[in-house]
XYZ file of C-alpha atoms in Angstrom:
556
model
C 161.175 262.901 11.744
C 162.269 265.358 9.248
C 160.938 269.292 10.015
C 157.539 270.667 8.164
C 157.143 274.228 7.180
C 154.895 276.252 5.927
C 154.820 278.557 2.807
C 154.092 282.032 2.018
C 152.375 281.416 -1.788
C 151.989 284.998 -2.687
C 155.461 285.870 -1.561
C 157.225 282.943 -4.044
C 154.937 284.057 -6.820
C 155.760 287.547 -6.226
C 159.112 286.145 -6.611
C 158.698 284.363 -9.924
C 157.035 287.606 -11.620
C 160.239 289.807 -10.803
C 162.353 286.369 -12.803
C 160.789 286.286 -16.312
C 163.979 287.741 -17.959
C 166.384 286.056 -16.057
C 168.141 282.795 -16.851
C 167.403 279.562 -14.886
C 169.881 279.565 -12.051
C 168.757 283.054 -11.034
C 165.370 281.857 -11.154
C 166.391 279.548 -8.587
C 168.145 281.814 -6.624
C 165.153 283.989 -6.621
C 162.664 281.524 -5.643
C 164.993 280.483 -2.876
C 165.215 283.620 -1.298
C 161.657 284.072 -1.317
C 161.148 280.722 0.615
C 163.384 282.580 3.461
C 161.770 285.578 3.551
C 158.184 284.215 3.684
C 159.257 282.272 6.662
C 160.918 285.248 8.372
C 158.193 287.220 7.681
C 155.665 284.662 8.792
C 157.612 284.420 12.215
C 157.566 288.282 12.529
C 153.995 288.314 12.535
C 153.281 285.899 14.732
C 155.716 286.212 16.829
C 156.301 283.255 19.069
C 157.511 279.965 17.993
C 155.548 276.704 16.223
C 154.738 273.674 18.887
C 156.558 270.676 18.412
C 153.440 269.152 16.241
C 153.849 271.630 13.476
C 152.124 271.278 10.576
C 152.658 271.235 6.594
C 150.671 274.018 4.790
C 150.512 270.824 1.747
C 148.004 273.257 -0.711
C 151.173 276.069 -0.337
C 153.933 273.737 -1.302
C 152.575 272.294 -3.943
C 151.076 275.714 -5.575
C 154.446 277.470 -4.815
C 156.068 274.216 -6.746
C 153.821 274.769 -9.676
C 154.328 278.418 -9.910
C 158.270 277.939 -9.584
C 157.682 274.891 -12.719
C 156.250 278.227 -15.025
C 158.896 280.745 -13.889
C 161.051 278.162 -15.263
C 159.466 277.485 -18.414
C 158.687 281.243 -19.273
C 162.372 281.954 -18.714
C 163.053 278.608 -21.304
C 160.206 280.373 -23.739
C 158.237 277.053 -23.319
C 154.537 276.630 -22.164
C 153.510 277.262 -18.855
C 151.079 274.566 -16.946
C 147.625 274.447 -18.256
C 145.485 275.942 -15.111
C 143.033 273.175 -15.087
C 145.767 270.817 -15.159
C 146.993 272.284 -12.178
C 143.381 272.817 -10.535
C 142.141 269.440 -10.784
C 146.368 268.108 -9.785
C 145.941 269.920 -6.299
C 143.231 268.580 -5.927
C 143.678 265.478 -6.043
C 146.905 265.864 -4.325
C 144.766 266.937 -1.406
C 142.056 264.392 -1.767
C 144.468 261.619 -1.487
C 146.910 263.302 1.327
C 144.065 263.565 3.279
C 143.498 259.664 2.894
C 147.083 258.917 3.146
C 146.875 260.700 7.030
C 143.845 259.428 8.292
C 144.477 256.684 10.791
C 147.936 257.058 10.916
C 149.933 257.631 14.467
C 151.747 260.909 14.890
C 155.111 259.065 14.369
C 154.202 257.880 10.871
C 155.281 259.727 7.601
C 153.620 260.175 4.412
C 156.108 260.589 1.661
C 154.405 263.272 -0.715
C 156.025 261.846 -3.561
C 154.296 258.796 -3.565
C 151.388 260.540 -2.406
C 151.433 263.378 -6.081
C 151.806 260.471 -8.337
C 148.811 258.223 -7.109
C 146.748 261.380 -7.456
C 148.633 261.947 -10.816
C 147.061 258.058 -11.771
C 143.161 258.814 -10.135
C 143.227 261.761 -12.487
C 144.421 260.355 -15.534
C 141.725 257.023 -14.932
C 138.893 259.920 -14.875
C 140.411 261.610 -18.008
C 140.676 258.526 -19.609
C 137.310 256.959 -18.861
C 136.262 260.976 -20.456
C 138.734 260.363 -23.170
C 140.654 263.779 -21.910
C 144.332 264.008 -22.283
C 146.129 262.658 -19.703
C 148.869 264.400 -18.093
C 152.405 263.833 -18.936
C 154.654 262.021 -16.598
C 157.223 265.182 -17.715
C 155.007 267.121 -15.786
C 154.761 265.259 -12.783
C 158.393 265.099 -13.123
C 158.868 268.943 -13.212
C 156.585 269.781 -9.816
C 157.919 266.993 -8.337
C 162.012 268.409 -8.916
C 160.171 271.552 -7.442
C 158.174 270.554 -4.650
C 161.512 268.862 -3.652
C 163.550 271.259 -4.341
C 160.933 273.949 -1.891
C 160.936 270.776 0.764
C 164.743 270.910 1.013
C 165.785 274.159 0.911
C 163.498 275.235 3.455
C 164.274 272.194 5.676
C 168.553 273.597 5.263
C 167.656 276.678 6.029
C 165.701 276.359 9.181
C 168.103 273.829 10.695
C 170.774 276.494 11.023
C 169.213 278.939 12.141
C 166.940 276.827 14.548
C 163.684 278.813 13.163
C 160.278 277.521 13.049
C 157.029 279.155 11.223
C 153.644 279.041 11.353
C 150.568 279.904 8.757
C 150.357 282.785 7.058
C 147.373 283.865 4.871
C 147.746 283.317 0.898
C 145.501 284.256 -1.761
C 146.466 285.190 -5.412
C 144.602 286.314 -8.253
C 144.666 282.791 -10.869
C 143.235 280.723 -7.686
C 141.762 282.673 -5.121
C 138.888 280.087 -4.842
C 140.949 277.926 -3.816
C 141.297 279.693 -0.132
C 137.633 280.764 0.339
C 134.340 278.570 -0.261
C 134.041 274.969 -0.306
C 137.925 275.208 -1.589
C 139.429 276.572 1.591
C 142.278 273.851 3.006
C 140.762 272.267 5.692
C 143.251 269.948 6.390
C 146.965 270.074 7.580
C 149.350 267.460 7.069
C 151.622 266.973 9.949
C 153.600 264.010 8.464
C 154.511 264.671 4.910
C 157.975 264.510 3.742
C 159.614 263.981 0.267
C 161.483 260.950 -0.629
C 164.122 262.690 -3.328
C 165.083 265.434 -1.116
C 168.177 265.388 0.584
C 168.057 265.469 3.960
C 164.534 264.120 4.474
C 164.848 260.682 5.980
C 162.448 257.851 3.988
C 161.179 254.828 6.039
C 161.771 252.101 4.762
C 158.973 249.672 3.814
C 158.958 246.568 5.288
C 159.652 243.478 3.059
C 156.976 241.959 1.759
C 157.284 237.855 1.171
C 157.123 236.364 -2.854
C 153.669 234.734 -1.799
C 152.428 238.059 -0.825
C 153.773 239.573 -3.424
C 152.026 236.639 -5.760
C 148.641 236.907 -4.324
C 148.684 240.762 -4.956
C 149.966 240.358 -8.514
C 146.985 237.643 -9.175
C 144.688 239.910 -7.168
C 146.031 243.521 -9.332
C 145.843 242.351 -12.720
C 143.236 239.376 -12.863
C 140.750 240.955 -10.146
C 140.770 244.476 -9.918
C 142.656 245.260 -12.940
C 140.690 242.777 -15.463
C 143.456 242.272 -17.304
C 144.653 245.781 -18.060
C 148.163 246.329 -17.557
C 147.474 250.452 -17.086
C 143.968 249.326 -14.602
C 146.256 246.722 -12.827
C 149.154 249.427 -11.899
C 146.765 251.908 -10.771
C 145.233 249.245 -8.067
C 149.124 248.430 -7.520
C 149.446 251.933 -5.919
C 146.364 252.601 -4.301
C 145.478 249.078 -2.576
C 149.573 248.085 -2.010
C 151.573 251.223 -2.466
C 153.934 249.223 -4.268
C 155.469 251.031 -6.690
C 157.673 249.018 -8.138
C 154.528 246.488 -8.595
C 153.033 249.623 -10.734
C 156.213 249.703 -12.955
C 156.195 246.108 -13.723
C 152.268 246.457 -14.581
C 153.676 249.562 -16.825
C 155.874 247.789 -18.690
C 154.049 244.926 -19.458
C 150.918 247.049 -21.212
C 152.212 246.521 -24.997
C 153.403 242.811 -24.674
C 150.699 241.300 -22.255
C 147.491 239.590 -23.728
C 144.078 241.178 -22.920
C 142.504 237.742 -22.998
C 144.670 234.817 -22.666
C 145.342 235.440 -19.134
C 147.963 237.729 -16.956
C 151.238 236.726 -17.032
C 153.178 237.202 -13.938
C 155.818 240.223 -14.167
C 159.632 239.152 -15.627
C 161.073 240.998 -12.299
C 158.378 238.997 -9.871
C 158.515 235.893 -12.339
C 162.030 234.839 -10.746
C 161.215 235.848 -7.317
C 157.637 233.643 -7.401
C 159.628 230.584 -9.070
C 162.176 230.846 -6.114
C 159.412 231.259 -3.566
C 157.120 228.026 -5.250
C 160.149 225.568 -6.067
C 161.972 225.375 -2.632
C 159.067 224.229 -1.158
C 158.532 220.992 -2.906
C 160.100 217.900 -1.714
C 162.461 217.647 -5.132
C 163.580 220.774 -5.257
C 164.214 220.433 -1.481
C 166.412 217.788 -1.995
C 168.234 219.028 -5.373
C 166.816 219.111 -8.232
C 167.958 221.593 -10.264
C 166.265 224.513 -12.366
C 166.799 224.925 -16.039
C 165.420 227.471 -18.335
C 163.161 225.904 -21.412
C 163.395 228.854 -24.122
C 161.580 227.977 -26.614
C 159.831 225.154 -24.922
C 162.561 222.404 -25.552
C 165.514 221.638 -24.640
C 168.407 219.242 -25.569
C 171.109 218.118 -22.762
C 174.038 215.343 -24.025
C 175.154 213.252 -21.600
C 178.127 210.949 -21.180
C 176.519 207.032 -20.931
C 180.401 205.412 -20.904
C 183.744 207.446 -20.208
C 187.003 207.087 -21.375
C 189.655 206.535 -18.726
C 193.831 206.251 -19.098
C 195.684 203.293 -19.311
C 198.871 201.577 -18.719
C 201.568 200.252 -21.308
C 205.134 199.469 -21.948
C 207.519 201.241 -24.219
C 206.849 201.092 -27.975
C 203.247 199.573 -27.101
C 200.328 200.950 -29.056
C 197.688 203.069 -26.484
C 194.056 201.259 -26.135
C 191.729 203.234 -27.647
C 188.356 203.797 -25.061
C 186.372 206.191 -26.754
C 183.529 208.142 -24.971
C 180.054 207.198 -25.462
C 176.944 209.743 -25.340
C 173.159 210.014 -24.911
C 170.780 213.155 -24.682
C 168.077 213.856 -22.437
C 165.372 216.582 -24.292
C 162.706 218.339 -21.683
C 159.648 219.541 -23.347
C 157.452 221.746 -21.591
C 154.321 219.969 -20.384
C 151.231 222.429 -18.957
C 150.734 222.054 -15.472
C 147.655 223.746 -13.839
C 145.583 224.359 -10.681
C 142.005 225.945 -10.159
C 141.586 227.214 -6.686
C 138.384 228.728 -5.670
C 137.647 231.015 -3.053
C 135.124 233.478 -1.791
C 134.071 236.598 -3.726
C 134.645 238.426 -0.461
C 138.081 237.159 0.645
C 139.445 237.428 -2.786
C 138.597 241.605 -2.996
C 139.971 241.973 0.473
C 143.498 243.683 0.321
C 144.591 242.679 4.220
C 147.348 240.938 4.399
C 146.073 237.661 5.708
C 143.660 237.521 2.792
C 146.323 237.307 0.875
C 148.689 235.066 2.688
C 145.547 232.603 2.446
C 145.025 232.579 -1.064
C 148.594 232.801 -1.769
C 149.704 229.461 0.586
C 146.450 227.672 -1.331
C 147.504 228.495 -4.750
C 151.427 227.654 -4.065
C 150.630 224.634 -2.498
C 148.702 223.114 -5.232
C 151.481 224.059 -7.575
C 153.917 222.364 -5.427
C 152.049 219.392 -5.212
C 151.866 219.336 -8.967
C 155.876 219.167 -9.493
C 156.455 216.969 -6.852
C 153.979 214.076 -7.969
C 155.476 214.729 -11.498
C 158.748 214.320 -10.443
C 158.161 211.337 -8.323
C 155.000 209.488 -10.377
C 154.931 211.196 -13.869
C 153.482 208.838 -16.488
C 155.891 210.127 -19.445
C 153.323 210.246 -21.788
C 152.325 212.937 -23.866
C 150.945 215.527 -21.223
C 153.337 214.216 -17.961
C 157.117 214.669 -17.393
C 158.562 211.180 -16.623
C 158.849 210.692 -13.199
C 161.527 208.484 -10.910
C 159.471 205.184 -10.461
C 158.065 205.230 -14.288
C 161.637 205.488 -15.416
C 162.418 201.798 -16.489
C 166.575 202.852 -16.334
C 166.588 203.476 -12.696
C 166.803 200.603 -10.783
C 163.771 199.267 -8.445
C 163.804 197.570 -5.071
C 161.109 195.328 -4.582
C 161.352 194.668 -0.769
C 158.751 191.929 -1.224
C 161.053 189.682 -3.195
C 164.368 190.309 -1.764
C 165.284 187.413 -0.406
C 167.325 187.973 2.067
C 165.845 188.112 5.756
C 168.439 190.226 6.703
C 167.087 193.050 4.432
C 163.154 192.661 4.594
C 160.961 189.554 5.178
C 158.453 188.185 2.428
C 155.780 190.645 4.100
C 158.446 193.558 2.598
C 159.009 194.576 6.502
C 162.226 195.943 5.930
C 164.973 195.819 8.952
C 167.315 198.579 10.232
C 170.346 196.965 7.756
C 167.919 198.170 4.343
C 168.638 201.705 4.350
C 172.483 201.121 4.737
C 172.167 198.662 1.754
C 170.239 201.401 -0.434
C 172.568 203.941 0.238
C 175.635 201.393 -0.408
C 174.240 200.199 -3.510
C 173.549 203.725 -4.964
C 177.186 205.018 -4.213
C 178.516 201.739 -5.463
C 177.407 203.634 -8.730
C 179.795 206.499 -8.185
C 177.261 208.787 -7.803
C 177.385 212.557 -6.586
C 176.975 212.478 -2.605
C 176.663 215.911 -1.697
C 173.147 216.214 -3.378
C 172.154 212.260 -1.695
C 168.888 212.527 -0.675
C 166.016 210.373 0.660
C 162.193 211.188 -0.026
C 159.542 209.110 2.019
C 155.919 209.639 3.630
C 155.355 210.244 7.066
C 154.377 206.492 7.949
C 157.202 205.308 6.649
C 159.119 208.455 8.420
C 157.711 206.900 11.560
C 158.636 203.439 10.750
C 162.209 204.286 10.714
C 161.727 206.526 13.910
C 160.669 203.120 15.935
C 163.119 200.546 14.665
C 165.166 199.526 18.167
C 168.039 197.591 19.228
C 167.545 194.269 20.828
C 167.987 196.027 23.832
C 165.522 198.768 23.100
C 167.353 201.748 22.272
C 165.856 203.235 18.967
C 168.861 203.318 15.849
C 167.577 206.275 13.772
C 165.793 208.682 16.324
C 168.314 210.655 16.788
C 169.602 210.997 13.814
C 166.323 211.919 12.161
C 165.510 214.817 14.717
C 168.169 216.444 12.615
C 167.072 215.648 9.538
C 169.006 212.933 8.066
C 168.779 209.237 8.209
C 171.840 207.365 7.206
C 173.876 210.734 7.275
C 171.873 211.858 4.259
C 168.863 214.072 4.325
C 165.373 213.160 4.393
C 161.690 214.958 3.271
C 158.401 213.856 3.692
C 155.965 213.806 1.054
C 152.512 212.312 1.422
C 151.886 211.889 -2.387
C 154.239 208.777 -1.571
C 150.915 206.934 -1.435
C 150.454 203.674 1.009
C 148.700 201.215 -0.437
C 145.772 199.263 0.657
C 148.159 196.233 1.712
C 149.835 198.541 4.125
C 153.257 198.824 1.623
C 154.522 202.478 0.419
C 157.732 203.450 -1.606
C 161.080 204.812 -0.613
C 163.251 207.005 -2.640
C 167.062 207.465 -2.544
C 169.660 209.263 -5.237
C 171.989 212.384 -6.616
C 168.677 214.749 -6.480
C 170.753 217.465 -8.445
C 170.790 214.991 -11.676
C 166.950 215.401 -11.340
C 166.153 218.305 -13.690
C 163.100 220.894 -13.476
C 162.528 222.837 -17.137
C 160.531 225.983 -16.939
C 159.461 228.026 -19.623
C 157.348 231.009 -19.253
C 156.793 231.110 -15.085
C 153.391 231.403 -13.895
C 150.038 232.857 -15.577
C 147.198 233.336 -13.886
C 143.385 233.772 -14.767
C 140.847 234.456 -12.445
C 136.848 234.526 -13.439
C 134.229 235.833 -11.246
C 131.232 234.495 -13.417
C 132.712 231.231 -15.066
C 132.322 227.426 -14.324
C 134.359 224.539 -13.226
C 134.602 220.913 -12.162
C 136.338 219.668 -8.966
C 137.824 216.683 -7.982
C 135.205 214.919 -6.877
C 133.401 215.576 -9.897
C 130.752 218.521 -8.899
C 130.562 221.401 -10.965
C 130.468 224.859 -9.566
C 129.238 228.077 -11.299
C 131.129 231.076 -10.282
C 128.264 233.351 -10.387
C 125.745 230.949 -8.828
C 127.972 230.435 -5.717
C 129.217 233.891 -5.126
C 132.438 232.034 -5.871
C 136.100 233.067 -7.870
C 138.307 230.518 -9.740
C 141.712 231.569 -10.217
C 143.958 229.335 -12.880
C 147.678 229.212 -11.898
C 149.198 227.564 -15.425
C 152.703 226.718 -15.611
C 154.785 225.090 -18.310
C 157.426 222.608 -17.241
C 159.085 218.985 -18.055
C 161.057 216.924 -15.539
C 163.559 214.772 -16.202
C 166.383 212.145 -15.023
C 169.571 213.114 -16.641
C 171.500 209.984 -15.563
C 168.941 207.019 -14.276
C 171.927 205.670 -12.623
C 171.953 207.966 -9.732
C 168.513 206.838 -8.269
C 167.338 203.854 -6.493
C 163.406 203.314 -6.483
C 162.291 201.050 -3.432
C 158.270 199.503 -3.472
C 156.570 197.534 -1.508
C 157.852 198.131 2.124
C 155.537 196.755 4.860
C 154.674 200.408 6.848
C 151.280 198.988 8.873
């Protein structure tokens, strides 16, 4: 843990009176050698040595900061600090150190940096619910260069020469309040260290997952935030501490709508995508990710190659000219409602977030997957595998070939082995070959045996793979009433995902909705919140060739 000390105020303002005339690196000087001699003299009159648990006199740093920012600016002939600036600063500074240490162990840190500009936001919400100037981040800027620049030269100083300090009193003549009265520091700060100065180790945050990070987002700017970018960042720091979260929030205040719904971050956007596609069965197996700009997109394809050929001398060369198609993706809406409780969704623990977060991904998830495996085409659905009338179906029903699968579509251990043969007979890509089932017909596979009992796949498909290609379940495969599901097989990467925008989100605590039953609910009735997850995406088969859709296999 870095070292705390303890400032002499009146000794570093002493200092910056005797610097008005003098240029800025003397200033610096100046103030330096202050922050030595106020800890010598400090030691002198106590006289014996800190205890290991020494504290951080928080109020001094921060006030001999502030007075080292106007030494500065008087020397640059600019204009010092407003006082009441400065007044209601410390402040808050204090109000929200004093929150940042309570129920934290003696080996955690609180990094004062973080801690200034979080008070820095709480004071500019109050000024700007008063319609008061805010204050400047150049300001927060300046005391923050000083408070560092106190931090670490006290910290060199006392490392080689192995001192330590304790309190001594301070009182000056702009803020004497301040020590006496209601105002007197009550509190010490035993923890506090600053992230930009050198030398003062930072602990590093722990990683926090993208559907954490998405439930916060929905929770920052829909919830607590209401939709305002500048609201949204200020809940960012004080429920999360995430700055970076804050920035993102920042940046977004001139280009996000106010009532259209929140649009997830550009810097999160990528990271959500990457935490929501993997998890679907599609993606899982391939399927690649393209980028719709504008909302469409045009991809030629090759239908018919041309390929070389043989002749003899003074023969004229066959001419085999390439043929073409195009495959065009336009972005379809796809969107979720998930309610929850009023309560769990203003909760900021962590596994109030990890629920909502898992229940909103999932649906999502669900939503691609059905659209890349069922997907009507029509107007508002991508075109899915089995609706494609280019890729070529199975129908285990009417095989004939008792070998392969009976009349009943009870398929035998030989059927996968002819899939997969009949798909690469098609030249197809097989390092994305992929299979995509349901769990009965997972478990079908599992149990086919030998004559003499041994089982052919189980092995095989404890690792994953059944035929020596992968496997994933999805239960959207539905079985139908007459016991038969559907089997998939193909080149998954020629399956293509088009997203345009990411995610929005839209949460209402007072709205209405129906559910899939039917039943409507009223937000405000209920004690209920709806959050909207809206994404807009088209899925497509770029070549129908590399897919085989099998129907009707006998499962139960």
């Amino acid at each position: 843990m870095a070292r705390k000390y303890k400032m002499n105020r009146r000794a570093a303002r002493a200092a910056g009176r005797k610097s008005t005339k003098m240029g800025a690196g003397e200033l610096q000087d100046m103030i330096k050698t202050a922050v030595k001699e106020a800890l010598d003299e400090q030691k002198a009159d106590e006289g014996e040595e800190e205890p290991a648990g020494e504290e951080t006199d928080l109020a001094g740093i921060l006030s001999a900061a502030v007075d080292a920012v106007n030494e500065k600016r008087k020397s640059a002939k600019a204009d010092e600090l407003n006082p009441d600036d400065v007044d209601e600063l410390l402040d808050a500074v204090l109000e929200q150190a004093g929150a940042e240490e309570e129920g934290k162990s003696e080996e955690e840190e609180t990094d004062l940096e973080e801690v200034v500009k979080a008070a820095v936001e709480s004071v500019n919400e109050k000024r700007k619910s008063a319609k008061a100037e805010e204050i400047g981040p150049d300001v927060v800027e300046e005391i923050l260069d000083a408070v560092a620049e106190v931090m670490s030269d006290g910290s060199a100083d006392e490392e080689g020469k192995g001192r330590k300090s304790t309190t001594a009193p301070r009182q000056t003549k702009e803020r004497a309040g301040r020590t006496s009265g209601s105002r007197i520091v009550q509190r010490k700060y035993s923890s506090i260290y600053m992230s930009r100065g050198e030398g003062m180790s930072r602990v590093k945050k722990k990683e926090v997952p993208a559907q954490i990070r998405l439930a916060r987002l929905i929770k920052c700017g829909d919830v607590w935030g209401r939709h305002d970018p500048e609201r949204a960042a200020y809940f960012a720091r004080k429920n999360y501490d995430d700055e970076e979260m804050a920035r993102e929030f920042k940046a977004m205040s001139v280009t996000s709508p106010a009532d259209g719904g929140f649009l997830i971050p550009e810097t999160y956007a990528d990271q959500i995508i990457e935490m929501l596609y993997p998890k679907t069965v599609i993606v899982e197996l391939g399927a690649q990710q393209v980028p719709l700009t504008n909302g469409n997109l045009n991809l030629p394809k090759m239908t018919a190659g041309s390929r070389a050929t043989w002749g003899g001398e003074a023969r004229k060369i066959a001419a085999r000219s390439p043929k073409y198609g195009n495959i065009k993706l336009s972005a379809k809406r796809l969107s979720a409602i998930v309610p929850q409780s009023r309560e769990l969704l203003m909760v900021s623990t962590y596994s109030a977030d990890a629920m909502f977060a898992n229940d909103l991904t999932r649906r999502m998830q669900l939503g691609l997957d059905y659209g890349g495996l069922y997907g009507s085409g029509t107007e508002f659905q991508p075109l899915g595998i089995a609706k494609n009338k280019e890729v070529e179906n199975i129908n285990a029903k009417a095989m004939n070939n008792p070998e392969l699968a009976d009349t009943n579509g009870k398929i035998t251990a030989d059927f996968p082995v002819y899939v997969s043969s009949l798909a690469f007979s098609k030249n197809i890509d097989d390092a994305r070959a992929g299979w995509a089932m349901n769990s009965l017909l997972e478990g079908f596979f599992k149990n086919i045996k030998t004559e003499t009992g041994a089982y052919i796949y189980r092995d095989e498909m404890a690792a994953g793979k059944l035929c020596g290609m992968p496997y994933r379940v999805s239960n959207q495969i539905p079985t139908a009433a007459d016991g038969t599901t559907d089997l998939f097989f193909g080149n998954w990467s020629d399956l293509l995902i088009g997203d345009q925008m990411g995610l929005e989100t839209y949460t209402t605590l007072d709205g209405a909705w129906t559910d899939d039953a039917g039943i409507t609910h009223n937000a405000f009735d209920e004690n209920l919140a709806a959050t909207r997850a809206t994404m807009y995406d088209d899925i497509g088969v770029r070549h129908p060739e590399s897919f085989l859709y099998c129907k009707n296999i006998k499962v139960k």
